[in-house]
Amino acid sequence: MYKTSVAHLTYDFKTLRNLMAKATPPRSGDYLAGVAAANNLERVAAQCTLAEVPLKQFLNEALVPYEHDEITRLIIDEHDSAAFAPISHLTVGDFRNWLLSEQATTEVLTSISQGLTPEMVAAVSKIMRIQDLILVAKKCRIITQFRNTIGLEKRLSTRLQPNHPTDNPAGVAASLLDGLLYGCGDAVIGINPATDNLEATSRLLHMLNEVIERYQIPTQSCVLAHVTTTLKAIAQGAPVDLVFQSIAGTQKANDSFGINLNVLNEARLAALELGRGTLGNNCMYFETGQGSALSANAHEGMDQQTCEVRAYAVARKFKPLLVNTVVGFIGPEYLYDGKQIIRAGLEDHFCGKLLGLPMGCDVCYTNHAEADQDDMDSLLTQLAVAGNTFIMGIPGADDVMLNYQSTSFHDALYVRQVLGLRPAPEFDRWLQQHGIFNAENQLQQKTELPALFKTSIQKLGG
């Protein structure tokens, strides 16, 4: 039991799981689940108590029983005790202070990442201010490669997302071309298929491969079908670059997605055998989001942010090129307004980076949330300051297939310009070579298509 007194009131937190939930900054999903603090006083009491918990306690008290959950087994069995040793004497509060100190350099943070468990990282994030989350995440540097190099300092990549409500190739091609002309697509050209079946997935994979090969674009493609669909596509010889899957932080939640660790491992090995990467072999792309476990009634009594960070243990095992927290996509039942979305996005980015993941963020909201594009501008700018790996690039910031609001091609131009950020170096050179960007990272003023596209653009999309 964890016990403390605040303002002449005594609070008893029966388990570490209960303490973590009560210490979490307010969000609608935790109220929905019945695990949130009753009021701000109880929340502060929980945060003060959590700050005194030794980091070692997270190795001794599993939030979800070891025997019951393969994610818990993964976290415990693959914990690196040697990497943990330099900070093993710290409490959660001490850990926060150490992270903010000059001792916690990029090199040191890299060296301890495998010694950190998701629960340790989630715990410390709960007692940090927004500026703390930004400062520490900024110091983390995670670099991955497939056909280009993602995550270098002073770089910000984009996922070009040319979704179409009927998977129409011509419609996809129009958005794809538009995005390329604004310098988007270095993280991945990734399509959410309107219909998750083998035929549609294979057709889109072949189309994207044709575009990348024809224009010699130093990037990678992904059709965000279910991992089992992608495995079938690989078996039929489809040109798969990255394997996608949504993941969650409990075995029960992943069961609801139709996946487990064995399936993800099979998919990674199948993609590696294709050998399509030219610079590296980071061939997985994962998406997560606070509230996914709760929406499946599979949160195991945990708060949604702790569930989210446990999903990062799954991602870390498979050495992905990209991990994307789709922060406001699930809706106001889980993150009610702009304030909650902003806090959640910065928490997710901080926690993922500290665990050694190439974290990006879909800066987004649904139309029934109490949020607007001003909130997204704030989160976008703060994430970019924090060293976010990649964002989305969507025509007009409005996804016509998934029906939610995200970031546009112009948003990527804005944040790159205001903070002096550039695309991945290989993609950057391609943009300059074809007159899309100039050497100063500025979009070239054009009255006609670059020569690269003139001869064959009509063939795009069939």
PDB file of N, CA, C and O in Angstrom, residues 263-330:
ATOM      1  N   VAL A 263       3.172 -13.184 -34.214  1.00  0.00           N
ATOM      2  CA  VAL A 263       2.749 -12.715 -35.540  1.00  0.00           C
ATOM      3  C   VAL A 263       3.619 -11.546 -35.995  1.00  0.00           C
ATOM      4  O   VAL A 263       4.043 -11.475 -37.165  1.00  0.00           O
ATOM      5  N   LEU A 264       3.894 -10.603 -35.097  1.00  0.00           N
ATOM      6  CA  LEU A 264       4.740  -9.458 -35.453  1.00  0.00           C
ATOM      7  C   LEU A 264       6.147  -9.910 -35.810  1.00  0.00           C
ATOM      8  O   LEU A 264       6.757  -9.375 -36.750  1.00  0.00           O
ATOM      9  N   ASN A 265       6.662 -10.885 -35.094  1.00  0.00           N
ATOM     10  CA  ASN A 265       7.999 -11.386 -35.402  1.00  0.00           C
ATOM     11  C   ASN A 265       8.019 -12.071 -36.766  1.00  0.00           C
ATOM     12  O   ASN A 265       8.960 -11.887 -37.560  1.00  0.00           O
ATOM     13  N   GLU A 266       6.984 -12.842 -37.072  1.00  0.00           N
ATOM     14  CA  GLU A 266       6.885 -13.498 -38.391  1.00  0.00           C
ATOM     15  C   GLU A 266       6.875 -12.458 -39.505  1.00  0.00           C
ATOM     16  O   GLU A 266       7.549 -12.622 -40.538  1.00  0.00           O
ATOM     17  N   ALA A 267       6.139 -11.379 -39.298  1.00  0.00           N
ATOM     18  CA  ALA A 267       6.033 -10.338 -40.324  1.00  0.00           C
ATOM     19  C   ALA A 267       7.371  -9.632 -40.518  1.00  0.00           C
ATOM     20  O   ALA A 267       7.776  -9.346 -41.656  1.00  0.00           O
ATOM     21  N   ARG A 268       8.043  -9.332 -39.433  1.00  0.00           N
ATOM     22  CA  ARG A 268       9.349  -8.653 -39.555  1.00  0.00           C
ATOM     23  C   ARG A 268      10.344  -9.529 -40.308  1.00  0.00           C
ATOM     24  O   ARG A 268      11.078  -9.057 -41.189  1.00  0.00           O
ATOM     25  N   LEU A 269      10.387 -10.804 -39.971  1.00  0.00           N
ATOM     26  CA  LEU A 269      11.323 -11.701 -40.644  1.00  0.00           C
ATOM     27  C   LEU A 269      10.993 -11.820 -42.130  1.00  0.00           C
ATOM     28  O   LEU A 269      11.901 -11.864 -42.979  1.00  0.00           O
ATOM     29  N   ALA A 270       9.709 -11.853 -42.458  1.00  0.00           N
ATOM     30  CA  ALA A 270       9.308 -11.937 -43.869  1.00  0.00           C
ATOM     31  C   ALA A 270       9.744 -10.690 -44.629  1.00  0.00           C
ATOM     32  O   ALA A 270      10.222 -10.774 -45.767  1.00  0.00           O
ATOM     33  N   ALA A 271       9.593  -9.517 -44.007  1.00  0.00           N
ATOM     34  CA  ALA A 271      10.000  -8.270 -44.662  1.00  0.00           C
ATOM     35  C   ALA A 271      11.514  -8.193 -44.807  1.00  0.00           C
ATOM     36  O   ALA A 271      12.035  -7.722 -45.831  1.00  0.00           O
ATOM     37  N   LEU A 272      12.228  -8.645 -43.795  1.00  0.00           N
ATOM     38  CA  LEU A 272      13.694  -8.636 -43.865  1.00  0.00           C
ATOM     39  C   LEU A 272      14.203  -9.513 -45.003  1.00  0.00           C
ATOM     40  O   LEU A 272      15.183  -9.183 -45.677  1.00  0.00           O
ATOM     41  N   GLU A 273      13.535 -10.634 -45.234  1.00  0.00           N
ATOM     42  CA  GLU A 273      13.951 -11.544 -46.300  1.00  0.00           C
ATOM     43  C   GLU A 273      13.832 -10.902 -47.680  1.00  0.00           C
ATOM     44  O   GLU A 273      14.552 -11.281 -48.607  1.00  0.00           O
ATOM     45  N   LEU A 274      12.959  -9.910 -47.826  1.00  0.00           N
ATOM     46  CA  LEU A 274      12.816  -9.225 -49.112  1.00  0.00           C
ATOM     47  C   LEU A 274      14.039  -8.363 -49.430  1.00  0.00           C
ATOM     48  O   LEU A 274      14.317  -8.098 -50.607  1.00  0.00           O
ATOM     49  N   GLY A 275      14.726  -7.886 -48.410  1.00  0.00           N
ATOM     50  CA  GLY A 275      15.951  -7.109 -48.604  1.00  0.00           C
ATOM     51  C   GLY A 275      15.758  -5.836 -49.404  1.00  0.00           C
ATOM     52  O   GLY A 275      16.626  -5.466 -50.205  1.00  0.00           O
ATOM     53  N   ARG A 276      14.662  -5.129 -49.197  1.00  0.00           N
ATOM     54  CA  ARG A 276      14.360  -3.958 -50.021  1.00  0.00           C
ATOM     55  C   ARG A 276      15.000  -2.664 -49.498  1.00  0.00           C
ATOM     56  O   ARG A 276      15.026  -1.659 -50.193  1.00  0.00           O
ATOM     57  N   GLY A 277      15.483  -2.686 -48.284  1.00  0.00           N
ATOM     58  CA  GLY A 277      16.152  -1.508 -47.753  1.00  0.00           C
ATOM     59  C   GLY A 277      17.532  -1.341 -48.358  1.00  0.00           C
ATOM     60  O   GLY A 277      18.279  -2.312 -48.495  1.00  0.00           O
ATOM     61  N   THR A 278      17.906  -0.119 -48.724  1.00  0.00           N
ATOM     62  CA  THR A 278      19.220   0.126 -49.334  1.00  0.00           C
ATOM     63  C   THR A 278      20.236   0.666 -48.335  1.00  0.00           C
ATOM     64  O   THR A 278      21.434   0.471 -48.524  1.00  0.00           O
ATOM     65  N   LEU A 279      19.754   1.316 -47.269  1.00  0.00           N
ATOM     66  CA  LEU A 279      20.666   1.857 -46.258  1.00  0.00           C
ATOM     67  C   LEU A 279      20.576   1.121 -44.925  1.00  0.00           C
ATOM     68  O   LEU A 279      21.542   1.091 -44.164  1.00  0.00           O
ATOM     69  N   GLY A 280      19.421   0.567 -44.633  1.00  0.00           N
ATOM     70  CA  GLY A 280      19.227  -0.118 -43.358  1.00  0.00           C
ATOM     71  C   GLY A 280      18.092  -1.107 -43.437  1.00  0.00           C
ATOM     72  O   GLY A 280      17.463  -1.288 -44.489  1.00  0.00           O
ATOM     73  N   ASN A 281      17.815  -1.771 -42.314  1.00  0.00           N
ATOM     74  CA  ASN A 281      16.790  -2.817 -42.307  1.00  0.00           C
ATOM     75  C   ASN A 281      15.713  -2.579 -41.259  1.00  0.00           C
ATOM     76  O   ASN A 281      15.083  -3.524 -40.790  1.00  0.00           O
ATOM     77  N   ASN A 282      15.479  -1.326 -40.897  1.00  0.00           N
ATOM     78  CA  ASN A 282      14.344  -1.001 -40.027  1.00  0.00           C
ATOM     79  C   ASN A 282      13.082  -1.033 -40.881  1.00  0.00           C
ATOM     80  O   ASN A 282      12.804  -0.090 -41.625  1.00  0.00           O
ATOM     81  N   CYS A 283      12.328  -2.111 -40.804  1.00  0.00           N
ATOM     82  CA  CYS A 283      11.264  -2.352 -41.785  1.00  0.00           C
ATOM     83  C   CYS A 283       9.868  -2.426 -41.176  1.00  0.00           C
ATOM     84  O   CYS A 283       8.931  -2.860 -41.841  1.00  0.00           O
ATOM     85  N   MET A 284       9.714  -1.971 -39.918  1.00  0.00           N
ATOM     86  CA  MET A 284       8.398  -1.996 -39.284  1.00  0.00           C
ATOM     87  C   MET A 284       7.892  -0.579 -39.035  1.00  0.00           C
ATOM     88  O   MET A 284       8.672   0.341 -38.771  1.00  0.00           O
ATOM     89  N   TYR A 285       6.582  -0.414 -39.111  1.00  0.00           N
ATOM     90  CA  TYR A 285       5.926   0.851 -38.839  1.00  0.00           C
ATOM     91  C   TYR A 285       4.754   0.571 -37.904  1.00  0.00           C
ATOM     92  O   TYR A 285       3.830  -0.162 -38.259  1.00  0.00           O
ATOM     93  N   PHE A 286       4.801   1.141 -36.697  1.00  0.00           N
ATOM     94  CA  PHE A 286       3.756   0.911 -35.709  1.00  0.00           C
ATOM     95  C   PHE A 286       2.999   2.197 -35.414  1.00  0.00           C
ATOM     96  O   PHE A 286       3.580   3.287 -35.405  1.00  0.00           O
ATOM     97  N   GLU A 287       1.691   2.043 -35.144  1.00  0.00           N
ATOM     98  CA  GLU A 287       0.888   3.160 -34.667  1.00  0.00           C
ATOM     99  C   GLU A 287       0.229   2.800 -33.347  1.00  0.00           C
ATOM    100  O   GLU A 287      -0.150   1.645 -33.116  1.00  0.00           O
ATOM    101  N   THR A 288       0.115   3.809 -32.498  1.00  0.00           N
ATOM    102  CA  THR A 288      -0.453   3.632 -31.166  1.00  0.00           C
ATOM    103  C   THR A 288      -1.393   4.806 -30.895  1.00  0.00           C
ATOM    104  O   THR A 288      -1.517   5.716 -31.712  1.00  0.00           O
ATOM    105  N   GLY A 289      -2.012   4.813 -29.721  1.00  0.00           N
ATOM    106  CA  GLY A 289      -2.866   5.934 -29.347  1.00  0.00           C
ATOM    107  C   GLY A 289      -3.476   5.728 -27.984  1.00  0.00           C
ATOM    108  O   GLY A 289      -4.007   4.644 -27.687  1.00  0.00           O
ATOM    109  N   GLN A 290      -3.379   6.747 -27.124  1.00  0.00           N
ATOM    110  CA  GLN A 290      -3.966   6.640 -25.799  1.00  0.00           C
ATOM    111  C   GLN A 290      -5.465   6.379 -25.907  1.00  0.00           C
ATOM    112  O   GLN A 290      -6.183   7.077 -26.613  1.00  0.00           O
ATOM    113  N   GLY A 291      -5.920   5.368 -25.189  1.00  0.00           N
ATOM    114  CA  GLY A 291      -7.333   5.010 -25.189  1.00  0.00           C
ATOM    115  C   GLY A 291      -7.663   3.745 -25.952  1.00  0.00           C
ATOM    116  O   GLY A 291      -8.772   3.227 -25.827  1.00  0.00           O
ATOM    117  N   SER A 292      -6.704   3.220 -26.731  1.00  0.00           N
ATOM    118  CA  SER A 292      -7.007   2.045 -27.550  1.00  0.00           C
ATOM    119  C   SER A 292      -7.315   0.819 -26.694  1.00  0.00           C
ATOM    120  O   SER A 292      -8.232   0.054 -27.003  1.00  0.00           O
ATOM    121  N   ALA A 293      -6.565   0.629 -25.601  1.00  0.00           N
ATOM    122  CA  ALA A 293      -6.827  -0.526 -24.731  1.00  0.00           C
ATOM    123  C   ALA A 293      -8.161  -0.366 -24.011  1.00  0.00           C
ATOM    124  O   ALA A 293      -8.929  -1.332 -23.869  1.00  0.00           O
ATOM    125  N   LEU A 294      -8.448   0.845 -23.556  1.00  0.00           N
ATOM    126  CA  LEU A 294      -9.719   1.093 -22.878  1.00  0.00           C
ATOM    127  C   LEU A 294     -10.890   0.870 -23.832  1.00  0.00           C
ATOM    128  O   LEU A 294     -11.919   0.293 -23.451  1.00  0.00           O
ATOM    129  N   SER A 295     -10.765   1.292 -25.074  1.00  0.00           N
ATOM    130  CA  SER A 295     -11.859   1.139 -26.030  1.00  0.00           C
ATOM    131  C   SER A 295     -12.156  -0.329 -26.309  1.00  0.00           C
ATOM    132  O   SER A 295     -13.262  -0.681 -26.739  1.00  0.00           O
ATOM    133  N   ALA A 296     -11.172  -1.187 -26.073  1.00  0.00           N
ATOM    134  CA  ALA A 296     -11.360  -2.636 -26.245  1.00  0.00           C
ATOM    135  C   ALA A 296     -11.680  -3.322 -24.917  1.00  0.00           C
ATOM    136  O   ALA A 296     -11.697  -4.551 -24.850  1.00  0.00           O
ATOM    137  N   ASN A 297     -11.932  -2.520 -23.873  1.00  0.00           N
ATOM    138  CA  ASN A 297     -12.160  -3.053 -22.521  1.00  0.00           C
ATOM    139  C   ASN A 297     -11.019  -3.982 -22.117  1.00  0.00           C
ATOM    140  O   ASN A 297     -11.227  -5.064 -21.559  1.00  0.00           O
ATOM    141  N   ALA A 298      -9.792  -3.536 -22.392  1.00  0.00           N
ATOM    142  CA  ALA A 298      -8.623  -4.381 -22.177  1.00  0.00           C
ATOM    143  C   ALA A 298      -7.489  -3.613 -21.494  1.00  0.00           C
ATOM    144  O   ALA A 298      -6.326  -3.922 -21.680  1.00  0.00           O
ATOM    145  N   HIS A 299      -7.858  -2.617 -20.682  1.00  0.00           N
ATOM    146  CA  HIS A 299      -6.836  -1.774 -20.051  1.00  0.00           C
ATOM    147  C   HIS A 299      -6.319  -2.342 -18.742  1.00  0.00           C
ATOM    148  O   HIS A 299      -5.384  -1.794 -18.140  1.00  0.00           O
ATOM    149  N   GLU A 300      -6.920  -3.432 -18.274  1.00  0.00           N
ATOM    150  CA  GLU A 300      -6.459  -4.145 -17.072  1.00  0.00           C
ATOM    151  C   GLU A 300      -6.375  -3.232 -15.844  1.00  0.00           C
ATOM    152  O   GLU A 300      -5.512  -3.400 -14.981  1.00  0.00           O
ATOM    153  N   GLY A 301      -7.273  -2.257 -15.766  1.00  0.00           N
ATOM    154  CA  GLY A 301      -7.305  -1.380 -14.601  1.00  0.00           C
ATOM    155  C   GLY A 301      -6.276  -0.273 -14.601  1.00  0.00           C
ATOM    156  O   GLY A 301      -6.178   0.490 -13.636  1.00  0.00           O
ATOM    157  N   MET A 302      -5.505  -0.156 -15.683  1.00  0.00           N
ATOM    158  CA  MET A 302      -4.474   0.881 -15.768  1.00  0.00           C
ATOM    159  C   MET A 302      -5.033   2.152 -16.382  1.00  0.00           C
ATOM    160  O   MET A 302      -6.028   2.121 -17.112  1.00  0.00           O
ATOM    161  N   ASP A 303      -4.362   3.270 -16.115  1.00  0.00           N
ATOM    162  CA  ASP A 303      -4.686   4.508 -16.817  1.00  0.00           C
ATOM    163  C   ASP A 303      -4.233   4.385 -18.263  1.00  0.00           C
ATOM    164  O   ASP A 303      -3.355   3.585 -18.608  1.00  0.00           O
ATOM    165  N   GLN A 304      -4.831   5.188 -19.137  1.00  0.00           N
ATOM    166  CA  GLN A 304      -4.595   5.017 -20.573  1.00  0.00           C
ATOM    167  C   GLN A 304      -3.180   5.416 -20.978  1.00  0.00           C
ATOM    168  O   GLN A 304      -2.632   4.852 -21.935  1.00  0.00           O
ATOM    169  N   GLN A 305      -2.562   6.359 -20.274  1.00  0.00           N
ATOM    170  CA  GLN A 305      -1.203   6.749 -20.655  1.00  0.00           C
ATOM    171  C   GLN A 305      -0.198   5.646 -20.333  1.00  0.00           C
ATOM    172  O   GLN A 305       0.713   5.365 -21.112  1.00  0.00           O
ATOM    173  N   THR A 306      -0.364   4.989 -19.190  1.00  0.00           N
ATOM    174  CA  THR A 306       0.527   3.874 -18.856  1.00  0.00           C
ATOM    175  C   THR A 306       0.336   2.728 -19.841  1.00  0.00           C
ATOM    176  O   THR A 306       1.311   2.101 -20.283  1.00  0.00           O
ATOM    177  N   CYS A 307      -0.915   2.447 -20.216  1.00  0.00           N
ATOM    178  CA  CYS A 307      -1.174   1.434 -21.258  1.00  0.00           C
ATOM    179  C   CYS A 307      -0.449   1.803 -22.548  1.00  0.00           C
ATOM    180  O   CYS A 307       0.157   0.942 -23.205  1.00  0.00           O
ATOM    181  N   GLU A 308      -0.528   3.072 -22.920  1.00  0.00           N
ATOM    182  CA  GLU A 308       0.123   3.537 -24.142  1.00  0.00           C
ATOM    183  C   GLU A 308       1.619   3.276 -24.115  1.00  0.00           C
ATOM    184  O   GLU A 308       2.196   2.757 -25.071  1.00  0.00           O
ATOM    185  N   VAL A 309       2.260   3.603 -23.017  1.00  0.00           N
ATOM    186  CA  VAL A 309       3.721   3.470 -22.957  1.00  0.00           C
ATOM    187  C   VAL A 309       4.127   2.006 -22.959  1.00  0.00           C
ATOM    188  O   VAL A 309       5.182   1.641 -23.490  1.00  0.00           O
ATOM    189  N   ARG A 310       3.303   1.129 -22.399  1.00  0.00           N
ATOM    190  CA  ARG A 310       3.602  -0.301 -22.473  1.00  0.00           C
ATOM    191  C   ARG A 310       3.601  -0.795 -23.925  1.00  0.00           C
ATOM    192  O   ARG A 310       4.324  -1.748 -24.261  1.00  0.00           O
ATOM    193  N   ALA A 311       2.818  -0.151 -24.794  1.00  0.00           N
ATOM    194  CA  ALA A 311       2.860  -0.519 -26.212  1.00  0.00           C
ATOM    195  C   ALA A 311       4.230  -0.255 -26.813  1.00  0.00           C
ATOM    196  O   ALA A 311       4.636  -0.923 -27.777  1.00  0.00           O
ATOM    197  N   TYR A 312       4.968   0.690 -26.251  1.00  0.00           N
ATOM    198  CA  TYR A 312       6.285   1.006 -26.782  1.00  0.00           C
ATOM    199  C   TYR A 312       7.287  -0.116 -26.519  1.00  0.00           C
ATOM    200  O   TYR A 312       8.289  -0.232 -27.238  1.00  0.00           O
ATOM    201  N   ALA A 313       7.031  -0.941 -25.507  1.00  0.00           N
ATOM    202  CA  ALA A 313       7.874  -2.123 -25.304  1.00  0.00           C
ATOM    203  C   ALA A 313       7.709  -3.098 -26.461  1.00  0.00           C
ATOM    204  O   ALA A 313       8.676  -3.737 -26.899  1.00  0.00           O
ATOM    205  N   VAL A 314       6.480  -3.219 -26.959  1.00  0.00           N
ATOM    206  CA  VAL A 314       6.225  -4.060 -28.127  1.00  0.00           C
ATOM    207  C   VAL A 314       6.972  -3.498 -29.334  1.00  0.00           C
ATOM    208  O   VAL A 314       7.682  -4.227 -30.049  1.00  0.00           O
ATOM    209  N   ALA A 315       6.838  -2.205 -29.563  1.00  0.00           N
ATOM    210  CA  ALA A 315       7.504  -1.577 -30.711  1.00  0.00           C
ATOM    211  C   ALA A 315       9.016  -1.743 -30.618  1.00  0.00           C
ATOM    212  O   ALA A 315       9.676  -2.071 -31.613  1.00  0.00           O
ATOM    213  N   ARG A 316       9.573  -1.508 -29.442  1.00  0.00           N
ATOM    214  CA  ARG A 316      11.032  -1.549 -29.282  1.00  0.00           C
ATOM    215  C   ARG A 316      11.613  -2.910 -29.647  1.00  0.00           C
ATOM    216  O   ARG A 316      12.713  -2.991 -30.198  1.00  0.00           O
ATOM    217  N   LYS A 317      10.874  -3.973 -29.364  1.00  0.00           N
ATOM    218  CA  LYS A 317      11.383  -5.320 -29.643  1.00  0.00           C
ATOM    219  C   LYS A 317      11.663  -5.540 -31.126  1.00  0.00           C
ATOM    220  O   LYS A 317      12.579  -6.279 -31.491  1.00  0.00           O
ATOM    221  N   PHE A 318      10.907  -4.852 -32.001  1.00  0.00           N
ATOM    222  CA  PHE A 318      10.978  -5.143 -33.435  1.00  0.00           C
ATOM    223  C   PHE A 318      11.717  -4.081 -34.246  1.00  0.00           C
ATOM    224  O   PHE A 318      11.643  -4.061 -35.466  1.00  0.00           O
ATOM    225  N   LYS A 319      12.452  -3.190 -33.568  1.00  0.00           N
ATOM    226  CA  LYS A 319      13.366  -2.236 -34.213  1.00  0.00           C
ATOM    227  C   LYS A 319      12.726  -1.512 -35.404  1.00  0.00           C
ATOM    228  O   LYS A 319      13.181  -1.608 -36.545  1.00  0.00           O
ATOM    229  N   PRO A 320      11.663  -0.753 -35.161  1.00  0.00           N
ATOM    230  CA  PRO A 320      10.924  -0.122 -36.264  1.00  0.00           C
ATOM    231  C   PRO A 320      11.656   1.061 -36.878  1.00  0.00           C
ATOM    232  O   PRO A 320      12.513   1.688 -36.242  1.00  0.00           O
ATOM    233  N   LEU A 321      11.285   1.373 -38.108  1.00  0.00           N
ATOM    234  CA  LEU A 321      11.741   2.617 -38.729  1.00  0.00           C
ATOM    235  C   LEU A 321      11.004   3.803 -38.137  1.00  0.00           C
ATOM    236  O   LEU A 321      11.573   4.868 -37.916  1.00  0.00           O
ATOM    237  N   LEU A 322       9.694   3.606 -37.841  1.00  0.00           N
ATOM    238  CA  LEU A 322       8.824   4.680 -37.395  1.00  0.00           C
ATOM    239  C   LEU A 322       7.828   4.160 -36.368  1.00  0.00           C
ATOM    240  O   LEU A 322       7.322   3.044 -36.493  1.00  0.00           O
ATOM    241  N   VAL A 323       7.548   4.999 -35.358  1.00  0.00           N
ATOM    242  CA  VAL A 323       6.447   4.748 -34.435  1.00  0.00           C
ATOM    243  C   VAL A 323       5.624   6.031 -34.375  1.00  0.00           C
ATOM    244  O   VAL A 323       6.166   7.114 -34.174  1.00  0.00           O
ATOM    245  N   ASN A 324       4.319   5.907 -34.538  1.00  0.00           N
ATOM    246  CA  ASN A 324       3.455   7.074 -34.645  1.00  0.00           C
ATOM    247  C   ASN A 324       2.355   7.016 -33.589  1.00  0.00           C
ATOM    248  O   ASN A 324       1.548   6.089 -33.595  1.00  0.00           O
ATOM    249  N   THR A 325       2.347   7.975 -32.672  1.00  0.00           N
ATOM    250  CA  THR A 325       1.211   8.100 -31.773  1.00  0.00           C
ATOM    251  C   THR A 325       0.147   8.971 -32.445  1.00  0.00           C
ATOM    252  O   THR A 325       0.378  10.141 -32.741  1.00  0.00           O
ATOM    253  N   VAL A 326      -0.991   8.355 -32.717  1.00  0.00           N
ATOM    254  CA  VAL A 326      -2.093   9.060 -33.400  1.00  0.00           C
ATOM    255  C   VAL A 326      -2.934   9.696 -32.295  1.00  0.00           C
ATOM    256  O   VAL A 326      -3.984   9.199 -31.921  1.00  0.00           O
ATOM    257  N   VAL A 327      -2.468  10.837 -31.811  1.00  0.00           N
ATOM    258  CA  VAL A 327      -2.789  11.259 -30.448  1.00  0.00           C
ATOM    259  C   VAL A 327      -4.251  11.625 -30.231  1.00  0.00           C
ATOM    260  O   VAL A 327      -4.827  11.296 -29.197  1.00  0.00           O
ATOM    261  N   GLY A 328      -4.901  12.295 -31.161  1.00  0.00           N
ATOM    262  CA  GLY A 328      -6.277  12.718 -30.932  1.00  0.00           C
ATOM    263  C   GLY A 328      -7.298  11.967 -31.745  1.00  0.00           C
ATOM    264  O   GLY A 328      -8.464  12.373 -31.814  1.00  0.00           O
ATOM    265  N   PHE A 329      -6.903  10.863 -32.358  1.00  0.00           N
ATOM    266  CA  PHE A 329      -7.739  10.192 -33.353  1.00  0.00           C
ATOM    267  C   PHE A 329      -8.926   9.450 -32.740  1.00  0.00           C
ATOM    268  O   PHE A 329      -9.978   9.337 -33.356  1.00  0.00           O
ATOM    269  N   ILE A 330      -8.769   8.931 -31.513  1.00  0.00           N
ATOM    270  CA  ILE A 330      -9.823   8.074 -30.966  1.00  0.00           C
ATOM    271  C   ILE A 330     -11.015   8.902 -30.495  1.00  0.00           C
ATOM    272  O   ILE A 330     -12.128   8.409 -30.429  1.00  0.00           O
TER     273      ILE A 330
END
